Amino acid sequence: MNSFKVTLSIGTAIAALSSMAGSAQAQVGAAPATASDVGPGEIIVTAQRREERLQDIPIQIDAFGTEAIEDAGIKSTADVVAQIPNMTFDRGDTYRSNFITMRGLTQINNADPPIAFVLDGVPQTNQQQLSATLFDLERVEVVKGPQGALYGRNAVGGAINVITTPPTNDFQGVASVSYGRGDTLDLAGGVSGPIVRDVLMVRLSATHKESDGLIKNDFRGDKVDFVDHDDAVRGRLLFTPNEALTVDLRGEYADFKGGSNSYAAVFSGDPNDFVNPQFNFPAFAEGRNYGGTLKIDYDFGGATLTSITDVADYRQTNRADLDFRNPVDSPSGIFGQGFQAGQGQNQTIETFSQEVRLVSDGNQPLRWLVGVNYLSTNRNLRTRAFVDVTSTPDQIDNPALIFADNWEDNNNDAYGVFAQVDYDLGPSLTLTGGIRYDKDKRKQEDVNSGAVRKTSFDRVQPKATLTWKPTDDALVYATFSTGFRSGGYNAPQVGVPVFKAETLENYEIGFKSAWADDRITLNGAIFQMNVKNYQFFYVEAATASQIIDNIDKVRIRGAELELQARPAEGLDVSAAIGLIDSNIRNSLQFPSDEGNKAPRTVPFSSTVSAQYRKPLMDGIGLFMRAEWQHFGKKYWNTDNVAVQDPYNLVNVRLGVEYDDMGVYFFGRNIFGDEYYSEFFQPAYSGLDVAIGYPSQPSSYGIEARIKF
């Protein structure tokens, strides 16, 4: 489907919704909205560290509450990202790995993401944590645009703020089970209640997933995307001894094993030639992570002091094919050397973080916050490549078969100081100023040789916003903001030893508006980002190394428009479009790339959804939902040679609900559109063949959910 047709479809949808909105305004004007049918304009978020009405914040934010998460069947970060224009979530590499791209800024392997991913106030610093299962959630907020002043390092593209469901003062619970294609079983649940009423409350939550998989390995005959198990359990204690003090203690443990490095060798080199994997090695990744968070809030009666302390430990073992072929179809082996090759990674990431902030009340003309934070990260990564003789994982421990061994130990100490002030210049005019200073100290040891390297990166990140709010239901803003993604070391003994810090300046104009008692919202923005030392990623197979490099200057221009409406009782509709124009302005190392689009750029994306909930009889109701997600052409690499055609995903959900119970049929990608969620040509894969990571095919199943 071409961009013109998509634009026409979106325009038609918006026109239809606007027409419906007009009649809706007449309907809802007769009576105010009740607590059970609050419209999209009344969502409360904490994106700026205090509770605020979403429509009052001069930032483009998408927010999903508990009901919206359940209605859309959101169970992962990928499910959230699929709802957001100008944002993509690509699967690739190991079981938990992913590549998020937001507003043209993309994630890279074994390095800092382009967004701040924050779970209950704690920054998650490794990319595998972004792929963890989302369960028992109160809210997810997606904050777009550089947020360095508040979120610090890595928030160059924005932030994802995840808030889990807190303990409650009354006994309650939720449970769900779903079964789908590929013998995929999903279980999740949580229970909550008081230990000492009004003083000490507890919540326990857990999730489990297993699947035979859907993507066939044409050589082995098994499924490369199997999930042996993906389990997690979370506990929270909430202690409120008095009105001023709140102590929130959270602990979580997760364990997983699943298919990994599920790349297909694409001999044609065409990203629109969709083939199944055909490698001979039984690829898998297994690991576990655990952590604990202590959050303390004290209300001084005018300002609240918050302390958040977190410790986390993540470990993963990965074993996979390296040439992504087999000895029958490709007897010449990797690089024509006559042998098959395998790879493996052992990774450990240990983190400690501490943040302290003081936030004023939000109902004064002068609102402010100040804070400091510290993050310590130790990442030990050993990557080996070996001659594959027997297609068994234990070959990696045979020194005679090893032909590449990179073993690095990385230590990172990051410090940040930040402040933000909002001042009402008048009844309708507000000036916001923010500033942050970040410093990263990095140290890397080559474990094999004992060689040590040290360096540091630092940056001041200012932000200024002028907001004009002519009415309670409309605002216009202009923002200047900055972002900083730290540099670092690549693996020892590779061609690019150090990659530089990525910095940017963002200029943005946007608006927010609401009508019909907040049952209709229309928000939008246009922006330009000037990026220096844009970070991108490729593979050097000869040394089994993943390389992070820099493009000197990239300009990114874009626009977003989002509409949400409740035109009639029980009916919710939304439509959104995103436009991105990225341009490599200067590349000293790769001058032939100048004038091209930045890697993973999708110039046009859109999403449309509609859902309807209708009571039938005696507490029984009908639920229907359909969503269409369109992704335009994708420019995979900096040379813009590999361009993937547009594709569309259509998801449906149909259920019957009775009081707090529901049974639903669901279908994802029901028309079976094919695409690669990651694609590398030989120049970027480091191999002698292009490789693509196949997308998930059509899936369907049934889900039951109960609340008590």
XYZ file of C-alpha atoms in Angstrom:
708
model
C 0.000 0.000 0.000
C 1.639 3.306 -1.027
C 1.981 6.395 1.159
C -0.704 8.283 -0.767
C -3.288 5.596 -0.083
C -2.276 5.419 3.568
C -2.445 9.195 3.938
C -5.854 9.208 2.256
C -7.062 6.461 4.593
C -5.819 8.335 7.656
C -7.361 11.560 6.407
C -10.683 9.842 5.824
C -10.536 8.320 9.300
C -9.772 11.682 10.901
C -12.571 13.381 8.950
C -14.998 10.677 9.994
C -13.917 10.934 13.593
C -14.235 14.706 13.520
C -17.790 14.323 12.240
C -18.519 11.803 14.959
C -16.910 14.138 17.463
C -19.391 16.856 16.570
C -22.355 14.642 17.398
C -20.502 13.327 20.435
C -20.139 16.846 21.775
C -23.897 17.250 21.682
C -24.314 13.913 23.423
C -21.831 14.412 26.207
C -22.745 18.021 26.799
C -25.912 16.892 28.536
C -24.098 15.222 31.442
C -20.577 15.225 32.848
C -18.366 12.176 32.446
C -18.420 9.737 35.334
C -15.420 8.015 36.895
C -16.046 4.931 34.798
C -15.985 6.685 31.439
C -13.295 9.350 31.752
C -12.109 10.356 28.305
C -8.576 10.479 26.924
C -8.045 14.068 27.991
C -8.290 13.251 31.694
C -5.364 10.808 31.942
C -2.975 11.559 34.834
C 0.744 10.878 34.269
C 4.015 11.327 36.186
C 6.342 11.938 33.220
C 7.700 15.110 34.885
C 8.156 13.483 38.326
C 4.832 14.798 39.650
C 1.208 13.921 38.972
C -0.152 16.030 36.116
C -2.989 15.904 33.627
C -1.529 14.624 30.368
C -3.082 17.415 28.296
C -1.443 20.062 30.512
C 2.133 18.922 29.777
C 3.986 20.588 26.844
C 5.498 17.291 25.695
C 4.153 14.726 23.248
C 3.222 11.744 25.458
C 1.279 8.552 24.835
C -0.129 6.969 27.992
C -1.762 3.583 28.548
C -3.643 2.855 31.762
C -4.482 -0.594 33.108
C -7.679 -0.930 31.082
C -6.048 0.284 27.868
C -3.186 -2.187 28.374
C -5.641 -5.060 28.807
C -7.867 -3.992 25.916
C -4.933 -3.810 23.483
C -3.434 -7.081 24.721
C -0.156 -5.370 25.645
C 2.308 -7.823 27.193
C 5.679 -6.474 26.093
C 7.530 -3.297 25.201
C 7.130 -4.305 21.544
C 3.338 -4.198 21.965
C 3.583 -0.675 23.383
C 5.905 0.591 20.655
C 3.629 -0.777 17.912
C 0.993 1.764 19.017
C 3.338 4.765 18.625
C 4.100 6.591 15.346
C 7.750 7.452 14.615
C 8.823 4.530 16.795
C 9.798 0.942 15.923
C 10.813 -2.128 17.901
C 13.033 -4.558 15.977
C 13.866 -8.066 17.192
C 17.387 -9.296 16.501
C 20.511 -10.918 17.896
C 19.882 -12.873 21.144
C 16.587 -13.932 22.753
C 16.133 -10.738 24.767
C 17.854 -8.314 22.385
C 15.968 -5.561 20.601
C 16.563 -2.393 18.645
C 14.255 0.502 19.468
C 14.229 3.458 17.094
C 12.501 6.655 18.234
C 12.288 9.740 16.051
C 15.136 8.443 13.879
C 17.525 7.643 16.737
C 18.303 3.947 16.969
C 19.485 1.442 19.523
C 22.785 -0.395 19.211
C 24.007 -3.683 20.616
C 25.811 -3.865 23.967
C 25.553 -0.106 24.457
C 23.201 2.560 25.725
C 19.694 2.746 24.190
C 18.346 5.960 22.596
C 15.600 6.184 25.204
C 15.458 6.146 28.977
C 13.561 3.018 30.041
C 12.365 3.616 33.597
C 10.657 0.961 35.716
C 9.046 2.295 38.907
C 11.447 5.236 38.865
C 14.589 3.167 38.199
C 16.533 3.488 34.909
C 17.062 0.135 33.195
C 20.507 0.378 31.632
C 20.841 -2.704 29.461
C 18.920 -3.307 26.246
C 17.797 -6.820 27.233
C 15.718 -5.328 30.052
C 13.583 -3.527 27.463
C 12.406 -6.908 26.140
C 11.268 -8.252 29.493
C 7.618 -9.274 29.817
C 5.337 -6.494 31.035
C 2.777 -7.706 33.563
C 0.554 -6.387 36.354
C 0.898 -2.780 35.225
C -0.816 0.378 36.369
C 0.399 2.573 33.521
C 2.910 2.964 30.681
C 3.962 6.419 29.486
C 5.907 7.028 26.268
C 7.563 10.458 26.346
C 8.797 11.663 22.952
C 11.687 13.971 22.199
C 14.979 14.529 24.072
C 14.415 14.426 27.836
C 17.969 14.902 29.046
C 17.093 17.576 31.626
C 14.849 15.185 33.590
C 15.938 11.690 32.563
C 19.619 12.316 31.851
C 21.980 10.271 29.739
C 20.516 8.186 26.910
C 17.151 9.980 26.765
C 18.107 11.422 23.361
C 14.945 10.113 21.708
C 12.638 10.126 24.706
C 11.629 7.864 27.573
C 9.378 4.937 28.412
C 8.055 5.199 31.942
C 6.591 1.919 33.293
C 4.621 1.929 36.567
C 3.661 -1.430 38.059
C 0.470 -1.887 40.077
C 1.070 -0.926 43.720
C -0.159 -2.845 46.781
C -3.706 -2.066 47.875
C -5.506 -1.620 51.163
C -8.222 -4.085 50.121
C -7.773 -7.689 49.076
C -7.921 -7.982 45.292
C -6.364 -9.924 42.475
C -6.155 -10.464 38.762
C -5.325 -13.531 36.660
C -5.145 -14.275 32.962
C -4.327 -17.249 30.776
C -3.973 -17.376 27.006
C -3.267 -20.154 24.560
C -2.345 -19.587 20.956
C -0.771 -20.838 17.786
C 2.518 -22.676 18.235
C 1.324 -24.134 21.545
C 2.022 -20.733 23.078
C 0.926 -20.507 26.703
C 0.860 -17.224 28.633
C -0.005 -17.027 32.329
C -0.032 -13.908 34.509
C -1.536 -12.906 37.817
C -1.275 -10.800 40.916
C -2.785 -10.603 44.378
C -2.761 -7.689 46.768
C -3.975 -6.807 50.236
C -3.151 -5.411 53.672
C -0.918 -7.005 56.280
C -1.685 -4.162 58.679
C -4.578 -2.151 57.324
C -3.662 1.433 56.321
C -0.047 0.798 57.339
C 1.536 -2.194 55.603
C 0.332 -3.617 52.271
C 1.727 -6.302 49.981
C 1.393 -7.331 46.327
C 2.708 -10.486 44.640
C 2.718 -10.914 40.858
C 4.014 -13.552 38.474
C 4.095 -14.476 34.786
C 5.017 -17.528 32.727
C 5.376 -18.045 28.978
C 6.286 -21.053 26.869
C 5.974 -21.726 23.142
C 6.996 -24.242 20.498
C 7.513 -21.297 18.158
C 6.210 -20.306 14.715
C 9.284 -19.755 12.495
C 10.628 -22.945 10.937
C 14.293 -23.756 10.411
C 14.222 -25.313 6.945
C 17.368 -27.361 7.559
C 16.834 -28.615 11.108
C 13.041 -28.802 10.949
C 12.551 -27.210 14.382
C 11.269 -23.727 15.304
C 13.898 -21.059 15.872
C 11.664 -18.788 17.983
C 10.787 -21.368 20.640
C 10.426 -20.298 24.268
C 11.352 -23.051 26.674
C 10.306 -20.775 29.527
C 10.191 -17.097 30.376
C 9.215 -16.650 34.015
C 9.162 -13.708 36.380
C 7.921 -13.049 39.899
C 7.616 -9.671 41.623
C 6.880 -8.681 45.198
C 6.107 -5.231 46.611
C 5.673 -3.975 50.169
C 4.153 -0.564 50.817
C 4.688 0.893 54.300
C 2.832 4.095 55.274
C 3.313 4.676 59.036
C 1.917 8.213 58.746
C 0.599 10.655 56.166
C 4.045 12.085 55.419
C 6.175 8.963 54.969
C 5.847 6.227 52.329
C 8.296 3.353 51.978
C 7.994 1.186 48.857
C 10.119 -1.972 48.608
C 10.113 -3.992 45.357
C 11.942 -7.180 44.407
C 11.865 -9.150 41.151
C 13.366 -12.366 39.798
C 13.199 -13.657 36.216
C 14.506 -16.738 34.432
C 14.365 -17.507 30.717
C 15.490 -19.773 27.882
C 14.522 -19.413 24.248
C 15.564 -19.372 20.613
C 18.340 -16.967 19.694
C 20.095 -15.376 16.699
C 17.331 -16.568 14.393
C 18.789 -15.081 11.211
C 18.123 -16.389 7.733
C 20.856 -16.286 5.089
C 19.418 -14.138 2.276
C 21.572 -15.068 -0.731
C 19.827 -12.577 -3.013
C 20.737 -9.696 -0.704
C 17.185 -8.362 -1.139
C 15.372 -7.373 2.099
C 12.083 -8.184 0.333
C 13.115 -11.777 -0.382
C 11.623 -13.568 2.611
C 13.216 -16.912 3.444
C 13.293 -19.107 6.531
C 16.436 -19.725 8.584
C 18.486 -22.685 7.381
C 21.384 -22.958 9.842
C 22.588 -26.220 11.388
C 23.376 -25.098 14.940
C 20.724 -25.342 17.733
C 20.735 -21.672 18.734
C 19.523 -20.655 22.200
C 19.970 -18.107 24.957
C 19.323 -18.661 28.639
C 19.724 -16.462 31.644
C 18.215 -14.820 34.642
C 18.015 -11.448 36.294
C 17.068 -10.255 39.729
C 16.979 -6.972 41.549
C 15.520 -4.905 44.334
C 14.359 -1.314 44.713
C 13.793 0.800 47.810
C 11.804 3.999 47.256
C 11.205 6.424 50.133
C 8.965 9.496 49.873
C 8.610 12.127 52.573
C 6.100 14.957 52.223
C 7.277 18.145 53.927
C 3.992 19.917 53.181
C 5.094 21.962 50.177
C 7.699 19.659 48.699
C 8.328 15.926 48.586
C 11.743 14.346 49.082
C 12.242 11.074 47.184
C 15.067 8.570 47.431
C 15.288 5.597 45.032
C 17.927 2.908 45.563
C 18.244 -0.026 43.179
C 20.483 -3.046 42.693
C 20.215 -5.428 39.729
C 22.061 -8.427 38.325
C 21.613 -9.768 34.778
C 23.279 -12.882 33.316
C 22.918 -14.459 29.896
C 24.554 -17.332 28.049
C 24.109 -17.372 24.284
C 25.094 -20.060 21.756
C 24.330 -19.712 18.055
C 25.367 -20.226 14.463
C 27.786 -17.689 13.019
C 27.628 -18.333 9.258
C 23.812 -18.968 9.393
C 24.077 -21.746 6.805
C 24.464 -25.522 6.806
C 27.053 -27.957 5.404
C 24.615 -29.511 2.893
C 23.471 -26.360 1.080
C 26.698 -24.401 1.687
C 29.546 -26.931 1.819
C 32.159 -24.233 1.208
C 31.402 -22.851 4.677
C 32.025 -19.380 6.069
C 34.043 -17.148 3.721
C 34.588 -20.225 1.524
C 36.982 -21.691 4.083
C 35.377 -25.131 4.043
C 34.010 -25.173 7.589
C 30.905 -24.107 9.481
C 31.233 -21.617 12.337
C 29.478 -21.037 15.638
C 29.455 -18.237 18.171
C 28.772 -17.735 21.840
C 28.501 -14.969 24.406
C 28.663 -15.030 28.172
C 27.422 -11.761 29.647
C 27.035 -10.448 33.179
C 25.721 -6.975 34.010
C 25.618 -5.709 37.592
C 24.200 -2.278 38.419
C 23.676 -0.041 41.421
C 21.782 3.230 41.176
C 20.800 5.950 43.598
C 18.647 9.009 42.961
C 17.560 11.707 45.396
C 15.213 14.480 44.323
C 13.116 17.208 45.917
C 9.913 18.152 44.076
C 7.647 21.065 44.947
C 3.868 20.830 44.969
C 2.315 21.266 41.550
C -0.414 23.787 42.407
C 1.757 26.902 42.770
C 2.742 29.529 40.155
C 6.393 28.567 40.752
C 7.050 24.826 40.524
C 10.483 23.314 40.778
C 12.480 20.166 41.279
C 16.157 19.419 41.942
C 17.989 16.125 42.158
C 21.180 14.100 41.931
C 21.779 10.562 40.768
C 24.571 7.975 40.595
C 24.792 4.831 38.490
C 27.477 2.157 38.682
C 27.551 -0.535 35.987
C 29.872 -3.509 35.622
C 29.512 -5.420 32.350
C 31.580 -8.517 31.666
C 31.248 -9.823 28.111
C 33.073 -12.724 26.513
C 32.430 -13.361 22.815
C 33.939 -16.378 21.048
C 33.809 -17.767 17.516
C 34.632 -21.418 16.837
C 34.831 -24.020 14.115
C 31.542 -25.930 14.194
C 32.243 -29.643 13.699
C 29.438 -31.401 15.604
C 26.651 -28.741 15.848
C 26.829 -28.925 19.645
C 27.147 -25.995 22.091
C 30.002 -27.539 24.124
C 32.434 -26.985 21.222
C 32.932 -23.457 22.499
C 34.979 -24.863 25.386
C 37.446 -26.657 23.078
C 40.486 -24.330 22.656
C 41.494 -26.142 19.462
C 38.305 -24.946 17.723
C 38.362 -21.288 18.840
C 39.430 -18.745 16.195
C 38.289 -15.522 17.934
C 38.060 -14.725 21.632
C 37.192 -11.231 22.889
C 36.806 -10.933 26.646
C 36.142 -7.506 28.092
C 35.287 -6.197 31.531
C 33.678 -2.746 31.497
C 33.138 -0.481 34.494
C 31.049 2.663 34.221
C 30.391 5.279 36.916
C 27.829 7.896 35.921
C 26.945 11.017 37.897
C 24.126 13.475 37.266
C 22.805 16.729 38.749
C 19.527 18.175 37.462
C 16.946 20.892 38.074
C 13.771 22.178 36.454
C 11.648 25.264 37.142
C 8.164 26.074 35.812
C 6.981 29.657 36.296
C 3.579 31.016 35.323
C 4.303 34.385 33.687
C 0.573 35.028 33.567
C -2.757 33.203 33.603
C -2.040 31.558 30.231
C 1.748 31.731 29.798
C 4.349 29.447 31.410
C 8.114 29.393 31.058
C 9.966 26.160 31.821
C 13.706 25.901 32.214
C 15.697 22.773 32.915
C 19.338 21.824 33.074
C 21.332 18.696 33.769
C 25.001 17.822 33.981
C 26.041 14.218 33.336
C 29.485 12.693 33.581
C 30.408 9.124 32.653
C 33.700 7.564 33.720
C 34.486 4.425 31.743
C 37.128 1.761 32.251
C 37.688 -1.355 30.170
C 40.001 -4.278 30.843
C 41.018 -6.780 28.181
C 40.765 -9.902 30.331
C 42.940 -11.930 27.956
C 45.864 -9.485 27.926
C 45.307 -7.505 31.114
C 45.435 -4.189 29.191
C 43.327 -1.386 30.714
C 41.779 1.655 29.028
C 40.114 4.622 30.734
C 38.167 7.613 29.463
C 35.265 9.859 30.416
C 32.427 11.744 28.743
C 30.398 14.649 30.094
C 27.715 17.035 28.934
C 25.550 19.926 30.098
C 21.979 19.477 28.840
C 19.759 22.576 28.943
C 16.085 22.756 28.071
C 13.657 25.674 27.681
C 9.929 25.627 26.895
C 7.415 28.423 26.470
C 3.790 27.297 26.824
C 0.713 29.321 25.928
C -2.571 27.964 27.275
C -5.407 30.151 25.954
C -8.080 27.851 27.439
C -8.220 24.916 29.832
C -8.533 22.615 26.822
C -5.769 23.885 24.545
C -2.082 24.710 24.666
C 0.703 25.571 22.240
C 4.384 25.202 23.098
C 7.837 25.853 21.679
C 10.787 23.844 23.040
C 14.551 23.811 22.772
C 16.017 20.661 24.292
C 19.234 18.692 24.192
C 20.302 15.077 24.497
C 23.438 13.131 25.389
C 24.243 9.465 24.792
C 27.603 8.529 26.266
C 30.449 7.138 24.209
C 32.496 4.110 25.140
C 34.770 1.278 24.151
C 34.263 -1.418 21.590
C 35.735 -4.851 22.214
C 39.522 -4.990 22.481
C 41.549 -5.524 19.277
C 38.931 -4.238 16.825
C 39.288 -1.602 14.131
C 37.237 1.076 15.971
C 38.507 1.099 19.578
C 36.413 4.023 20.901
C 33.085 5.467 19.801
C 32.239 9.081 20.601
C 29.376 10.460 22.666
C 26.251 11.319 20.694
C 24.783 14.779 21.298
C 21.882 16.656 19.767
C 19.864 19.836 19.782
C 16.100 19.616 19.284
C 13.782 22.417 18.152
C 10.095 21.598 18.506
C 6.716 23.301 18.164
C 3.620 21.443 19.283
C 0.036 21.718 20.415
C -2.521 19.865 22.501
C -6.274 20.275 22.414
C -9.371 18.662 23.901
C -13.067 18.976 23.207
C -16.402 17.581 24.354
C -15.609 17.306 28.051
C -12.204 15.791 27.259
C -13.676 12.975 25.181
C -11.707 14.103 22.131
C -8.037 15.034 21.999
C -5.923 16.152 19.059
C -2.188 16.596 19.666
C 0.705 17.206 17.313
C 4.243 18.467 16.877
C 6.913 19.277 14.307
C 10.594 19.092 15.187
C 14.159 19.217 13.921
C 17.102 17.508 15.595
C 20.719 18.269 14.736
C 22.777 15.265 15.819
C 26.532 15.145 16.244
C 28.384 11.823 16.314
C 25.273 9.777 15.522
C 25.922 6.262 16.828
C 25.286 3.233 14.600
C 26.125 -0.456 14.598
C 27.564 -3.204 12.416
C 29.308 -6.564 12.845
C 32.908 -7.541 12.214
C 32.606 -11.322 11.844
C 36.341 -11.978 11.433
C 36.904 -10.939 15.065
C 33.389 -11.913 16.242
C 32.917 -8.273 17.251
C 29.931 -5.946 17.321
C 31.146 -2.490 16.318
C 29.676 0.848 17.373
C 30.778 3.751 15.201
C 29.839 7.398 14.588
C 28.420 9.485 11.762
C 29.672 13.043 12.169
C 26.425 14.945 11.522
C 22.823 13.876 10.938
C 19.774 16.113 10.579
C 16.376 14.671 11.485
C 13.117 16.453 10.746
C 9.732 15.057 11.663
C 6.091 15.534 12.513
C 3.455 13.718 14.559
C -0.314 13.991 14.742
C -2.493 11.951 17.097
C -6.254 11.873 17.557
C -8.202 10.046 20.274
C -11.959 10.196 20.642
C -14.885 8.694 22.483
C -17.672 9.666 20.068
C -20.296 7.492 21.714
C -20.761 5.500 24.883
C -18.477 2.465 24.764
C -16.745 3.460 21.509
C -13.074 4.523 21.476
C -11.192 5.390 18.306
C -7.693 6.667 17.613
C -5.559 7.601 14.639
C -1.942 8.715 14.473
C 0.706 9.426 11.860
C 4.450 9.975 12.078
C 6.817 11.485 9.500
C 10.615 11.292 9.633
C 13.124 12.824 7.216
C 16.678 11.953 8.225
C 19.724 13.116 6.301
C 23.395 12.230 6.779
C 24.993 15.654 6.469
C 28.614 14.764 7.097
C 30.470 11.438 7.366
C 34.250 11.700 7.258
C 34.782 7.946 7.525
C 32.054 7.029 4.995
C 31.726 10.078 2.684
C 29.711 8.105 0.115
C 26.872 7.921 2.678
C 26.414 11.705 2.748
C 22.919 12.692 1.636
C 21.490 9.288 2.616
C 18.957 8.509 5.294
C 20.182 7.374 8.711
C 20.005 3.607 9.432
C 16.631 2.040 10.289
C 14.760 5.147 9.121
C 11.033 4.676 8.408
C 9.862 7.927 6.748
C 6.139 7.261 7.281
C 4.251 5.283 9.912
C 0.668 5.304 11.092
C -1.776 3.471 13.295
C -5.570 3.402 13.493
C -7.612 1.568 16.111
C -11.235 1.281 17.136
C -12.826 -0.616 19.979
C -16.391 -0.978 21.159
C -17.739 -2.237 24.477
C -21.508 -2.821 24.592
C -23.654 -4.196 27.429
C -25.958 -6.985 26.297
C -27.941 -8.344 29.254
C -27.640 -9.134 32.961
C -24.028 -7.987 33.308
C -22.911 -9.628 30.059
C -21.149 -7.408 27.550
C -19.499 -7.589 24.133
C -15.989 -6.283 23.403
C -14.552 -5.729 19.922
C -11.248 -4.178 18.901
C -9.369 -3.819 15.616
C -6.111 -2.017 14.927
C -4.125 -1.349 11.780
C -0.442 -0.490 11.959
C 1.310 0.715 8.816
C 5.086 0.922 8.439
C 6.493 2.590 5.348
C 9.741 1.887 3.556
C 12.654 1.055 5.845
C 16.230 2.073 5.066
C 18.278 -0.521 6.917
C 21.862 0.668 6.547
C 23.742 3.914 5.989
C 24.376 3.201 2.282
C 20.563 2.992 1.722
C 21.013 0.026 -0.644
C 18.802 -2.352 1.372
C 15.298 -0.830 1.426
C 12.404 -2.863 2.775
C 8.964 -2.340 1.239
C 6.058 -1.053 3.359
C 3.993 -3.538 5.320
C 0.797 -3.549 7.369
C -0.159 -5.357 10.558
C -3.820 -5.911 11.386
C -4.711 -7.141 14.868
C -8.167 -8.039 16.168
C -9.689 -8.889 19.526
C -13.244 -10.096 20.207
C -14.610 -11.069 23.606
C -17.506 -11.601 25.943
C -17.336 -10.020 29.405
C -19.309 -10.770 32.532
C -18.745 -8.490 35.521
C -14.995 -8.843 36.168
C -14.455 -11.820 33.882
C -13.776 -11.982 30.169
C -13.013 -14.471 27.426
C -11.404 -13.155 24.237
C -10.342 -14.414 20.839
C -7.318 -12.584 19.450
C -5.437 -12.478 16.176
C -2.157 -10.706 15.374
C -0.895 -9.916 11.883
C -3.973 -11.737 10.644
C -3.160 -11.199 6.957
C 0.340 -12.629 7.372
C 2.431 -9.715 6.091
C 6.094 -10.696 5.822
C 9.016 -8.478 6.749
C 12.383 -8.662 8.449
C 12.721 -7.218 11.933
C 16.443 -6.797 11.262
C 18.464 -6.948 8.055
C 22.185 -6.669 7.360
C 23.988 -6.668 4.046
C 27.467 -8.243 3.994
C 29.108 -4.837 4.462
C 27.341 -4.549 7.830
C 26.861 -8.196 8.869
C 30.591 -8.881 8.523
C 29.696 -12.060 6.634
C 29.848 -13.055 2.973
C 26.051 -13.155 2.777
C 23.159 -10.894 3.792
C 21.135 -11.969 6.820
C 17.594 -11.165 7.918
C 15.729 -11.796 11.159
C 12.252 -13.060 10.175
C 9.230 -11.369 11.681
C 6.493 -13.131 13.579
C 3.896 -14.651 11.217
C 0.156 -14.702 11.861
C -0.823 -15.787 15.343
C -4.139 -16.309 17.026
C -5.529 -17.733 20.225
C -7.893 -17.376 23.140
C -7.481 -15.561 26.451
C -9.438 -15.646 29.697
C -9.113 -12.980 32.382
C -10.638 -12.511 35.827
C -10.448 -9.826 38.505
C -11.479 -10.409 42.081
